[in-house]
Coordinates of N, CA and C in Angstrom, one line a residue:
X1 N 72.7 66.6 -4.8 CA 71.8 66.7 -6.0 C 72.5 66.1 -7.2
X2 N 73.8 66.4 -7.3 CA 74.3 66.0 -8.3 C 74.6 64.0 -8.6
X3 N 74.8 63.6 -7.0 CA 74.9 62.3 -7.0 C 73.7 61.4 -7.3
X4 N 72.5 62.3 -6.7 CA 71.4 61.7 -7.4 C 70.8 61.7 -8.6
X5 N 71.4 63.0 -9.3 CA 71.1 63.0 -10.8 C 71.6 61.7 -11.8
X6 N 72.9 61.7 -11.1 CA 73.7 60.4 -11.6 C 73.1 58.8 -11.7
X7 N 73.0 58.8 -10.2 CA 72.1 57.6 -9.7 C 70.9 57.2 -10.8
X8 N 69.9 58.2 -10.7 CA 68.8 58.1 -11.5 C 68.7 58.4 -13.2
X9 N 69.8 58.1 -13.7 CA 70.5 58.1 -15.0 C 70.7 57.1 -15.3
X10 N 71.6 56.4 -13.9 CA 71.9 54.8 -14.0 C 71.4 54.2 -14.5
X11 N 69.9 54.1 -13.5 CA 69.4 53.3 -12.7 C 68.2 53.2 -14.0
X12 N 67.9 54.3 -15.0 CA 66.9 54.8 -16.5 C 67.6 54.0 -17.4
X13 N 68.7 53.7 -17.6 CA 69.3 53.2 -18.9 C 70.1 51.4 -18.0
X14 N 70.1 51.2 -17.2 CA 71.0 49.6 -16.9 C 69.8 49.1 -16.0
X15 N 69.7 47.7 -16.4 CA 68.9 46.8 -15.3 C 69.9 45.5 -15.2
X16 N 69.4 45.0 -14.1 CA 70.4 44.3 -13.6 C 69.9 43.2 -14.1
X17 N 70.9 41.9 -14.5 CA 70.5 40.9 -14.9 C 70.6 40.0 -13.7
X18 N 69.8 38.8 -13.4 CA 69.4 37.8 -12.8 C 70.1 36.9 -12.3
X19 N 70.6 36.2 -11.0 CA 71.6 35.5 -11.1 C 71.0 33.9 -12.0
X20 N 71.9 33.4 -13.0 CA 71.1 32.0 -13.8 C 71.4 31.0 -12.8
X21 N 70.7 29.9 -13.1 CA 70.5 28.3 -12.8 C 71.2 28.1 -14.1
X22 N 73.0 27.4 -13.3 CA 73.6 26.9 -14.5 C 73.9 25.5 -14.1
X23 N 73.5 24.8 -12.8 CA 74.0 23.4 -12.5 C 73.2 22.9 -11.8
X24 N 73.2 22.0 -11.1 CA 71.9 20.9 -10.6 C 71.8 21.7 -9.1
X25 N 73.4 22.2 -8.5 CA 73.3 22.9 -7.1 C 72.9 24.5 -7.7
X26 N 72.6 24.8 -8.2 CA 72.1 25.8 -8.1 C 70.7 25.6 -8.1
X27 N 70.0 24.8 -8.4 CA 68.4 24.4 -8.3 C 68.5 24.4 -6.7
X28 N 69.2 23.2 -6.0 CA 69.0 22.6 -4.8 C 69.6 24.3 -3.6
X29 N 70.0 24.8 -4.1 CA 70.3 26.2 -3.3 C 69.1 27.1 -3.2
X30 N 68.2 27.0 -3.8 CA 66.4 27.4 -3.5 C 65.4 26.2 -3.4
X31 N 65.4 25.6 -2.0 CA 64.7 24.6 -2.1 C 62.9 25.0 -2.4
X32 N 62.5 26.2 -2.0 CA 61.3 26.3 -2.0 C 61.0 27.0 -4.1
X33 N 61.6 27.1 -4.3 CA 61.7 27.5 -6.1 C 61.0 26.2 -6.7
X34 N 59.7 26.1 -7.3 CA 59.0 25.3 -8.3 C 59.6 24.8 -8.9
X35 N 59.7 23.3 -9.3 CA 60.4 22.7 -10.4 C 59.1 22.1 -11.1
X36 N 59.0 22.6 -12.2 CA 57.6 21.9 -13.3 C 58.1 20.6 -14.1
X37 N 57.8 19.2 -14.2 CA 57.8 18.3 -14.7 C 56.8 17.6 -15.2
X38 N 57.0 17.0 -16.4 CA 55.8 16.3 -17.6 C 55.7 15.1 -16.0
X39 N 54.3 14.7 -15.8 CA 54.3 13.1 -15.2 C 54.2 12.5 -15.8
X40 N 54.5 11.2 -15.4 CA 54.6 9.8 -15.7 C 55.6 10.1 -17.2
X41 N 56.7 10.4 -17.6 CA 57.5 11.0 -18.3 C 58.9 10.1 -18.3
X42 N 59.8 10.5 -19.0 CA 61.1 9.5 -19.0 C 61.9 9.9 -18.3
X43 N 61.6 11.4 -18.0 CA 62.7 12.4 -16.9 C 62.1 12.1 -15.6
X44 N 60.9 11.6 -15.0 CA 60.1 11.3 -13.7 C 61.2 10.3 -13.9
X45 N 61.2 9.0 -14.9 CA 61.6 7.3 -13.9 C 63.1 8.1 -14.1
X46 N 63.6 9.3 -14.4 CA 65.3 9.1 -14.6 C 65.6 9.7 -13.3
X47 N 64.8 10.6 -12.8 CA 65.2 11.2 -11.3 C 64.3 10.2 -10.1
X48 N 63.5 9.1 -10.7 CA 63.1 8.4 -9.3 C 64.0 7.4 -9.4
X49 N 64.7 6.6 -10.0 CA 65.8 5.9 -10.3 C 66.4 5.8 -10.2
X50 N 67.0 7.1 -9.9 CA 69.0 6.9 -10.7 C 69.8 6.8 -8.9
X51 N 70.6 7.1 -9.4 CA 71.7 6.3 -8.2 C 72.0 7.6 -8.0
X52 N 72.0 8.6 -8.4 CA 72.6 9.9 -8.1 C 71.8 10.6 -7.3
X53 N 72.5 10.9 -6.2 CA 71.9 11.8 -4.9 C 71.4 13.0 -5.1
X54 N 71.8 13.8 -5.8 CA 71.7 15.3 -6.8 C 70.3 15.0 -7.2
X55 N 70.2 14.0 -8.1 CA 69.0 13.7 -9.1 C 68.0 13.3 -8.1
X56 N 68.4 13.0 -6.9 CA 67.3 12.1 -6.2 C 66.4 13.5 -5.3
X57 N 67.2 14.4 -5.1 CA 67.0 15.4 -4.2 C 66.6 16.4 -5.0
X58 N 66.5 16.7 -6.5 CA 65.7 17.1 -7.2 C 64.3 16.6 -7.4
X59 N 64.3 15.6 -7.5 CA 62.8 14.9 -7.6 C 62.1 15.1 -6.3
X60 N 62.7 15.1 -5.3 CA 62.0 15.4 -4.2 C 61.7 16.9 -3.7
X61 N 62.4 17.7 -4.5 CA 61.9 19.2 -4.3 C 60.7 19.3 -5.7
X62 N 61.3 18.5 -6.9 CA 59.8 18.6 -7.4 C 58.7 17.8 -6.8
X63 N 58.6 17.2 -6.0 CA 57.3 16.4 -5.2 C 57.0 17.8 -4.1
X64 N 57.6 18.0 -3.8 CA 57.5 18.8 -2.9 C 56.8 20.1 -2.7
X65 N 57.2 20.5 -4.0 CA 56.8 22.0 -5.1 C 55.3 21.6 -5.7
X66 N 55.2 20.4 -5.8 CA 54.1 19.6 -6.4 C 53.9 20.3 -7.9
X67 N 55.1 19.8 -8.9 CA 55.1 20.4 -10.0 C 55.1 19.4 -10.8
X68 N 54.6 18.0 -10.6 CA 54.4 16.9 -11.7 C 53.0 17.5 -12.2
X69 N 52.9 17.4 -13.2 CA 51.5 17.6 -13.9 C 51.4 17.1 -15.4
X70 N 50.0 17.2 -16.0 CA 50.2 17.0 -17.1 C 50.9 18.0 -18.2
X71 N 51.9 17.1 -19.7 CA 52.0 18.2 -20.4 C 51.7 19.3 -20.9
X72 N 50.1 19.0 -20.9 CA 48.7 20.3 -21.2 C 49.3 21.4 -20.5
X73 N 49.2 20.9 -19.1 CA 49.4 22.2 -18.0 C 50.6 22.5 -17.9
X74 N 51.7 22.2 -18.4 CA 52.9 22.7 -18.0 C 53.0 24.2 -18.7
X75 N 53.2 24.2 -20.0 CA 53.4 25.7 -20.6 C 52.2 26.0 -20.8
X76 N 51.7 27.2 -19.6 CA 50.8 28.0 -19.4 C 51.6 29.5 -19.6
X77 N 50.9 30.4 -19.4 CA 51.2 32.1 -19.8 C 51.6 32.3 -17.9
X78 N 50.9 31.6 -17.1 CA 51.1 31.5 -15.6 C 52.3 30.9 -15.5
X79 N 52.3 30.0 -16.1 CA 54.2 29.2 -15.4 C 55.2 29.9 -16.3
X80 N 54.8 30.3 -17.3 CA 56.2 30.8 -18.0 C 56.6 32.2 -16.9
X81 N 55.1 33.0 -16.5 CA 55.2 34.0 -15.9 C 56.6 34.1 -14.6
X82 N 56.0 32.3 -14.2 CA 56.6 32.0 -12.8 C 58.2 32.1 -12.8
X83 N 58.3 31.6 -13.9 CA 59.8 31.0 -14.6 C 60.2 32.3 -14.6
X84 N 59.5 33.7 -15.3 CA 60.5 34.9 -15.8 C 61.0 35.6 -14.3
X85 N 59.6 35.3 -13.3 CA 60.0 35.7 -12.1 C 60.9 35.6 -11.3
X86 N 60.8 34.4 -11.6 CA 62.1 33.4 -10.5 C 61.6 32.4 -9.8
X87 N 60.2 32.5 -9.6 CA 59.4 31.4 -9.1 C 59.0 30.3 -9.2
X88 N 59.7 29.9 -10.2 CA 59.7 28.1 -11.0 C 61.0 28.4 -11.9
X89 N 61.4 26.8 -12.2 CA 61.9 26.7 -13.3 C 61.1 25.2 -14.0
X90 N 61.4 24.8 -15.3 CA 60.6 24.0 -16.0 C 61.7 23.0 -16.3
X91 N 61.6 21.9 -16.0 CA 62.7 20.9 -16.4 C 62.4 20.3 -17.8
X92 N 63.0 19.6 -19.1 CA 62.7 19.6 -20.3 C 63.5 19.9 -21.0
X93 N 63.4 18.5 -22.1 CA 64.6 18.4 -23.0 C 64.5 20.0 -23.9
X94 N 65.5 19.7 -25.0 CA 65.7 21.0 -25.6 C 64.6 21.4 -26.7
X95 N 64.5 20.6 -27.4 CA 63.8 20.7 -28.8 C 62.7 21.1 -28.0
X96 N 61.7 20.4 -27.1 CA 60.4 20.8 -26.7 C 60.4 22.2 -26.2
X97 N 61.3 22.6 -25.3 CA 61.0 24.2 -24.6 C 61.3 24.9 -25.6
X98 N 62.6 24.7 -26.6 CA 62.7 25.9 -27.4 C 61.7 26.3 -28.4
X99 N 60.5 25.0 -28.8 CA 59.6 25.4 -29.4 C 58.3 26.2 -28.8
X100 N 58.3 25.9 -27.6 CA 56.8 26.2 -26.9 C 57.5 27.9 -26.2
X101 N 58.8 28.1 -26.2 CA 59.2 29.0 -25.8 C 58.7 30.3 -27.2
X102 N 59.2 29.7 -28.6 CA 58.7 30.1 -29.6 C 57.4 30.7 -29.1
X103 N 56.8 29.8 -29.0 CA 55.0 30.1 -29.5 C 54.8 31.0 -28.4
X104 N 55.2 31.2 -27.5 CA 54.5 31.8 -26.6 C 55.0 33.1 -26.8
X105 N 56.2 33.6 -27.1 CA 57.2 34.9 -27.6 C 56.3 35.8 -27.5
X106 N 55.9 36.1 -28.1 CA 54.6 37.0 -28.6 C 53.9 37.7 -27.5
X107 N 53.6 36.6 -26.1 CA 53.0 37.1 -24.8 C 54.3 37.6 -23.5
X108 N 55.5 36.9 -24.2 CA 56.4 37.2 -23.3 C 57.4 38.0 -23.3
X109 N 57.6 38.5 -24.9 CA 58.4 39.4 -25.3 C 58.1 40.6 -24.6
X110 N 59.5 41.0 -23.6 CA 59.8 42.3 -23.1 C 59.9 42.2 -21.7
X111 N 59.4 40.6 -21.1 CA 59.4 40.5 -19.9 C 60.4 39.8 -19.2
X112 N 60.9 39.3 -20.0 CA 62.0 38.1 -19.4 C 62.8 37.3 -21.0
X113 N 63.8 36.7 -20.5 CA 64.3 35.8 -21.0 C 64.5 34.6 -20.8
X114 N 64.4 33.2 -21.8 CA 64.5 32.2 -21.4 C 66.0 31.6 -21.7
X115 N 66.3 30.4 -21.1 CA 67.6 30.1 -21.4 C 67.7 28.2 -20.9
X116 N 68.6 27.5 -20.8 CA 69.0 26.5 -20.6 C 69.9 26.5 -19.6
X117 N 70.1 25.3 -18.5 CA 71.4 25.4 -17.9 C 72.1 24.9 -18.4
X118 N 73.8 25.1 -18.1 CA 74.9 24.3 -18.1 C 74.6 23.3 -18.0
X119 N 74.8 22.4 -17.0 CA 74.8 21.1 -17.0 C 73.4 20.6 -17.1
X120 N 73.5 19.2 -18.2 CA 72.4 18.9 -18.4 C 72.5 17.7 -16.7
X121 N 71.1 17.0 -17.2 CA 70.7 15.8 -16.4 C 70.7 14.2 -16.7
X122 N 70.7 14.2 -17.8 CA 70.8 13.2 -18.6 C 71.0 13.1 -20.2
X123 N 72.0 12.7 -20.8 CA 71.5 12.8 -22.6 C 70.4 11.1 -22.9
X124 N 69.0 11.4 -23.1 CA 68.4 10.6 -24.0 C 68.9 10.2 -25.1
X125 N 69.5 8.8 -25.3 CA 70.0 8.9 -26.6 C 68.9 8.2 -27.6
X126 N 69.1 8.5 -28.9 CA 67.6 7.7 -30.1 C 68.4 7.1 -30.9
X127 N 68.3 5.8 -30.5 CA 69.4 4.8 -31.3 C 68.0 3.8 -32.5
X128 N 68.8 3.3 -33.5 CA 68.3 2.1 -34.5 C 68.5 0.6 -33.8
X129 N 67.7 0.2 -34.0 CA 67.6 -1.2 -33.6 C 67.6 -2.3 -34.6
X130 N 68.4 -3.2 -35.1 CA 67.6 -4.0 -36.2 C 68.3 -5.6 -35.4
X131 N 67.8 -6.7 -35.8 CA 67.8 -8.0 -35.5 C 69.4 -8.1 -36.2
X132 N 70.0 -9.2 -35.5 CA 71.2 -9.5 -35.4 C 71.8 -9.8 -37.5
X133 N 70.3 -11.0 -37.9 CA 70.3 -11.0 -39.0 C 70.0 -10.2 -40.0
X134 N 70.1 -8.8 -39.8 CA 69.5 -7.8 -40.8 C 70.8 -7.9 -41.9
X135 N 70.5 -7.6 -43.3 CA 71.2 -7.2 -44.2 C 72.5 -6.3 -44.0
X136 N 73.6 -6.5 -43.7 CA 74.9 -5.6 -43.8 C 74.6 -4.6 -44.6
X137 N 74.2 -4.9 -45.7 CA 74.8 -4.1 -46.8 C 73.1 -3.1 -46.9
X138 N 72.3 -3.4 -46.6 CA 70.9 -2.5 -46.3 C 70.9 -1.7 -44.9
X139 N 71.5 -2.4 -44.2 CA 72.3 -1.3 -43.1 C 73.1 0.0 -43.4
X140 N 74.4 -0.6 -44.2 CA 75.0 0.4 -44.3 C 74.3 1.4 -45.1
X141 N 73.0 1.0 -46.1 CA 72.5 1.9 -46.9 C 71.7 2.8 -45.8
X142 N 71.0 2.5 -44.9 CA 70.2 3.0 -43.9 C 71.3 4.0 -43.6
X143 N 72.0 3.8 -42.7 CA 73.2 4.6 -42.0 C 73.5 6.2 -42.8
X144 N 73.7 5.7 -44.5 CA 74.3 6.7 -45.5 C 73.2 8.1 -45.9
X145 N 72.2 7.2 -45.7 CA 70.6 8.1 -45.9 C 70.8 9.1 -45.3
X146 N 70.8 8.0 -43.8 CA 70.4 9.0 -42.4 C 71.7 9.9 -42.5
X147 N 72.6 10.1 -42.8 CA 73.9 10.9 -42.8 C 73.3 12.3 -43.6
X148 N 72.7 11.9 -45.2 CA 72.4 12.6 -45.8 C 71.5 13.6 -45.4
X149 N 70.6 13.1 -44.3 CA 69.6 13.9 -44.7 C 69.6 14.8 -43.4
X150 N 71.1 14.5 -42.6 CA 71.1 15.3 -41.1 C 71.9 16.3 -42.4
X151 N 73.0 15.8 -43.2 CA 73.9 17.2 -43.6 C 73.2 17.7 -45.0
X152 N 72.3 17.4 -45.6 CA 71.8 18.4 -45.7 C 70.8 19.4 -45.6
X153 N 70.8 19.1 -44.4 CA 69.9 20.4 -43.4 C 68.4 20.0 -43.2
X154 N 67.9 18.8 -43.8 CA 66.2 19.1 -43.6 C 65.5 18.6 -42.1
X155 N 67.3 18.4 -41.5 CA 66.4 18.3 -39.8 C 65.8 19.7 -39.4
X156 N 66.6 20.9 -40.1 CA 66.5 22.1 -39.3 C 65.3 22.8 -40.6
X157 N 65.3 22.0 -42.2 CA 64.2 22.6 -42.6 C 62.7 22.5 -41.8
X158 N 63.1 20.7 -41.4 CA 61.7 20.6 -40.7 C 60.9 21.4 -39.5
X159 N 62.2 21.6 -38.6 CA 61.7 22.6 -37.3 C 61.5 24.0 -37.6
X160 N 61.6 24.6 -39.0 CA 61.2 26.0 -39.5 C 59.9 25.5 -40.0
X161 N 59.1 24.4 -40.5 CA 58.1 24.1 -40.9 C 57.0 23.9 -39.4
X162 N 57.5 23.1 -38.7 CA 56.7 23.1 -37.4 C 57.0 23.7 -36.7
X163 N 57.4 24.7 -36.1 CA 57.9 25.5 -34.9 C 58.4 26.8 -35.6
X164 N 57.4 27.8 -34.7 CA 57.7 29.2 -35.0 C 59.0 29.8 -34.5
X165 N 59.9 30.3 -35.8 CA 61.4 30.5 -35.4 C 62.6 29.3 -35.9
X166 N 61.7 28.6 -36.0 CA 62.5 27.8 -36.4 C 63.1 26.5 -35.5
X167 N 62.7 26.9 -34.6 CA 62.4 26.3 -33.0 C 63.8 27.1 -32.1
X168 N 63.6 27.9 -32.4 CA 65.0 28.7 -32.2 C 64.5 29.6 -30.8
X169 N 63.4 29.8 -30.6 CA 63.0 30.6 -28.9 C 62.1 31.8 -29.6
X170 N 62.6 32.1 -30.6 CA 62.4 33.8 -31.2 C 63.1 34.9 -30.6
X171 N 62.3 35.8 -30.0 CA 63.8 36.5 -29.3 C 63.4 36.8 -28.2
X172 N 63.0 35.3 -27.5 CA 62.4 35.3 -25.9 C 63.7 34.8 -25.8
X173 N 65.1 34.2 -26.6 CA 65.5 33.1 -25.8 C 66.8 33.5 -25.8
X174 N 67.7 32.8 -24.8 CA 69.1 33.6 -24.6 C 69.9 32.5 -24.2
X175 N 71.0 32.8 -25.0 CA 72.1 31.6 -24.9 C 72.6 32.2 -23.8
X176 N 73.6 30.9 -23.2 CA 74.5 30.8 -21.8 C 75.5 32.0 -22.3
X177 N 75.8 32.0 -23.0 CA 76.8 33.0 -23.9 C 77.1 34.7 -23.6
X178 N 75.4 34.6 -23.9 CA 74.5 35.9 -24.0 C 73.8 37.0 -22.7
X179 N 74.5 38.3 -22.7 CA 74.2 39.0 -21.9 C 72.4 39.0 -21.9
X180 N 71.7 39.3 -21.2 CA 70.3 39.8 -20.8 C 70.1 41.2 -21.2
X181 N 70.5 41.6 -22.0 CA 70.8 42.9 -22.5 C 69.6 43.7 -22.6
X182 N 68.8 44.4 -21.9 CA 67.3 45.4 -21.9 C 67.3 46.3 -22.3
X183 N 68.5 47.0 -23.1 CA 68.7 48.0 -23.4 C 67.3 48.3 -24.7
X184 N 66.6 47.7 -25.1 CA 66.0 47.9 -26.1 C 64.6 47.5 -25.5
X185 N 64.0 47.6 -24.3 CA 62.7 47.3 -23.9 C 62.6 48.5 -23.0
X186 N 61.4 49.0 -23.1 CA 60.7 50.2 -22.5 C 60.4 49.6 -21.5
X187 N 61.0 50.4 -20.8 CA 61.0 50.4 -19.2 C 59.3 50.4 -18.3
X188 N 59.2 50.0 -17.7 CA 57.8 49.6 -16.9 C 57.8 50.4 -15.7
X189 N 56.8 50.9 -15.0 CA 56.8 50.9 -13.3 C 57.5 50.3 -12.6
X190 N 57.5 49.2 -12.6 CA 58.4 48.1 -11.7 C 59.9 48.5 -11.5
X191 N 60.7 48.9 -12.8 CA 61.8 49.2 -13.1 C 62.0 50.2 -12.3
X192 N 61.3 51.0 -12.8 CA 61.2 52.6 -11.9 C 60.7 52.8 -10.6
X193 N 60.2 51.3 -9.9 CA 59.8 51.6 -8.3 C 60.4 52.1 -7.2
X194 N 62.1 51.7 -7.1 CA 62.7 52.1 -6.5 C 63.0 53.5 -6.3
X195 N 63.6 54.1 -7.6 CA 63.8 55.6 -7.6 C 62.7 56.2 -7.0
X196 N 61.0 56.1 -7.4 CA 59.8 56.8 -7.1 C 59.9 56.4 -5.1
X197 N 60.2 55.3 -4.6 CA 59.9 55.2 -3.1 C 61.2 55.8 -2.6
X198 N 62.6 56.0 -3.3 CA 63.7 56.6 -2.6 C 62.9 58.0 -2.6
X199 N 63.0 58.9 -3.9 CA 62.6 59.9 -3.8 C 61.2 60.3 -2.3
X200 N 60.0 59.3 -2.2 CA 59.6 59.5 -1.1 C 59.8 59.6 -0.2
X201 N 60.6 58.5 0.3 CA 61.9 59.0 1.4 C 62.5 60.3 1.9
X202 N 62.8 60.5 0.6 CA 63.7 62.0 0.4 C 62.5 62.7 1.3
X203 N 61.7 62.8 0.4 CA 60.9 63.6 0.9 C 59.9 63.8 2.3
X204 N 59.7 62.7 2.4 CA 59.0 62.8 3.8 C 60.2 63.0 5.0
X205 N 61.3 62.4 4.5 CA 62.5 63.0 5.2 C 62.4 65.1 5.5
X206 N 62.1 65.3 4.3 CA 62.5 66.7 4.0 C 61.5 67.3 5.1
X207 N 60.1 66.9 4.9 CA 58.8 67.8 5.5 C 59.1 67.4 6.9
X208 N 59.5 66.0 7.6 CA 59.8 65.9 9.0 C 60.7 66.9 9.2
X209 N 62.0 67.0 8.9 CA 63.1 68.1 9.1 C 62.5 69.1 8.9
X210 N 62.1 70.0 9.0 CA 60.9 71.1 8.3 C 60.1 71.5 9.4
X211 N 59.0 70.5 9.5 CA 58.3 70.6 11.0 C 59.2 70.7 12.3
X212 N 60.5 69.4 12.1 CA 60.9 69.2 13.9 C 61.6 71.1 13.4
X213 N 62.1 71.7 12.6 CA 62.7 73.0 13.1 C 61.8 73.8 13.3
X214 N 60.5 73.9 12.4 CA 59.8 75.0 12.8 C 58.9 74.9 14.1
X215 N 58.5 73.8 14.6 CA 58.2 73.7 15.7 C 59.1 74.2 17.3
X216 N 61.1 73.4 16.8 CA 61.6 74.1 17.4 C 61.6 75.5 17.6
X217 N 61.5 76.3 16.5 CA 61.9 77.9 16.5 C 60.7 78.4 17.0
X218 N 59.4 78.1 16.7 CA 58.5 78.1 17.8 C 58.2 78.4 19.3
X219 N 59.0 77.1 19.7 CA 59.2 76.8 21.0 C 60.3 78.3 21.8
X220 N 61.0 78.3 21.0 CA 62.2 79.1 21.3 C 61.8 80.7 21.2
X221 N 60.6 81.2 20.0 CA 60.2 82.3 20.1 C 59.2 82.4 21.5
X222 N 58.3 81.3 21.7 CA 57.2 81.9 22.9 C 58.5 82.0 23.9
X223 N 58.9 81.0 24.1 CA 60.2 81.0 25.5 C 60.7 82.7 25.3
X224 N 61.4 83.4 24.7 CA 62.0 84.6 24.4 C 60.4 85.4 24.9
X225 N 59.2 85.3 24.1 CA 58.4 86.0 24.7 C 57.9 85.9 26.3
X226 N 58.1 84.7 26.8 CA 57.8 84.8 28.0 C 58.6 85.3 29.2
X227 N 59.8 85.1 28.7 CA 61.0 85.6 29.3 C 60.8 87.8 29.7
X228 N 60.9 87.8 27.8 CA 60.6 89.4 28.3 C 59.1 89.8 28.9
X229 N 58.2 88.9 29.5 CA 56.9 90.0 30.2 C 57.2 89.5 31.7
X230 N 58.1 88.2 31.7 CA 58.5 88.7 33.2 C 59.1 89.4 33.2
X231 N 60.2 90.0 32.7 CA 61.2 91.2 33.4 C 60.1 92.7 33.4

């Protein structure tokens, strides 16, 4: 009794966190697990393309999963569902999920956490272009601008102006860093299923042991009565 008092103390205050998708083999280690992708997209031609085997055998569990679709359809309240489950993951650069991760907070807070893998897939890089004969010295003024206006901060004022949070997740979102930590979400049925079907166990265990004795001792009193009316 005592060990189960323990147990079920545990089991009320710790939940177990999730093993994460931190590298490309960990996707490919659940081949039947959903991979959601934007179609006709720049990450479609980078995994139908690339020379890398990893990448190639990704695209073909997303074909397979049949998770090309439109952007519309990708962040639904259903696939994020899928994602918290374990039953998809969403492929997608960073700025996009961490915003739409934002917006949705609100429906998903208390059910899950989102996060990023380790290893990315590709870095998209966003370079300036200008004709061979452009101005040097109107260049270098371009370059000095653009310096200015990353350090002082109004890339990140902008994404507090467009994106709830700042495009920061809100507090659906959880760095590689960052324990899963539930200690602050009220616990659900789900959480509590196991203890409720062990304890049935217990119990239907208890009433079978119960019956098979009283039935034995039964057995054992007529036997004693029949014994004494033959003598």
């Amino acid at each position: 009794m005592n060990f189960f008092t323990a147990n079920l103390s545990a089991s009320l205050m710790v939940k177990t966190e999730a093993p994460r998708i931190r590298k490309v083999a960990d996707v490919l280690r659940t081949p039947n697990k959903r991979i959601l992708l934007f179609a006709n997209s720049g990450f479609q031609d980078l995994l139908l393309y690339t020379d890398v085997e990893a990448y190639r055998q990704v695209y073909e569990q997303v074909q397979r999963t049949r998770g090309e679709m439109p952007p519309e359809l990708v962040f639904t309240d259903h696939h994020f569902t899928d994602v918290i489950e374990e039953r998809a993951i969403i492929l997608q650069e960073w700025l996009t999920f961490r915003d739409q991760v934002a917006r949705n907070c609100p429906r998903l807070k208390g059910r899950g956490f989102m996060y990023f893998s380790e290893e990315s897939l590709a870095s998209l890089a966003i370079s300036w272009y200008a004709r061979a004969d452009f101005d040097d010295v109107i260049h270098k003024e371009f370059n000095i601008r653009l310096r200015w206006i990353i350090e002082s901060g109004l890339g990140d004022k902008f994404l507090e102006d467009v994106s709830p949070g700042g495009g920061g997740g809100g507090d659906c979102w959880l760095r590689l860093s960052d324990k899963a930590d539930m200690e602050h979400r009220v616990l659900d049925f789900s959480d509590l299923r196991p203890i409720f079907l062990l304890h049935l166990v217990l119990s239907c265990s208890a009433i079978l042991a119960f019956v098979a004795e009283a039935y034995r001792a039964t057995k054992c009193r007529a036997s004693s009565t029949s014994m004494r009316s033959a003598r």
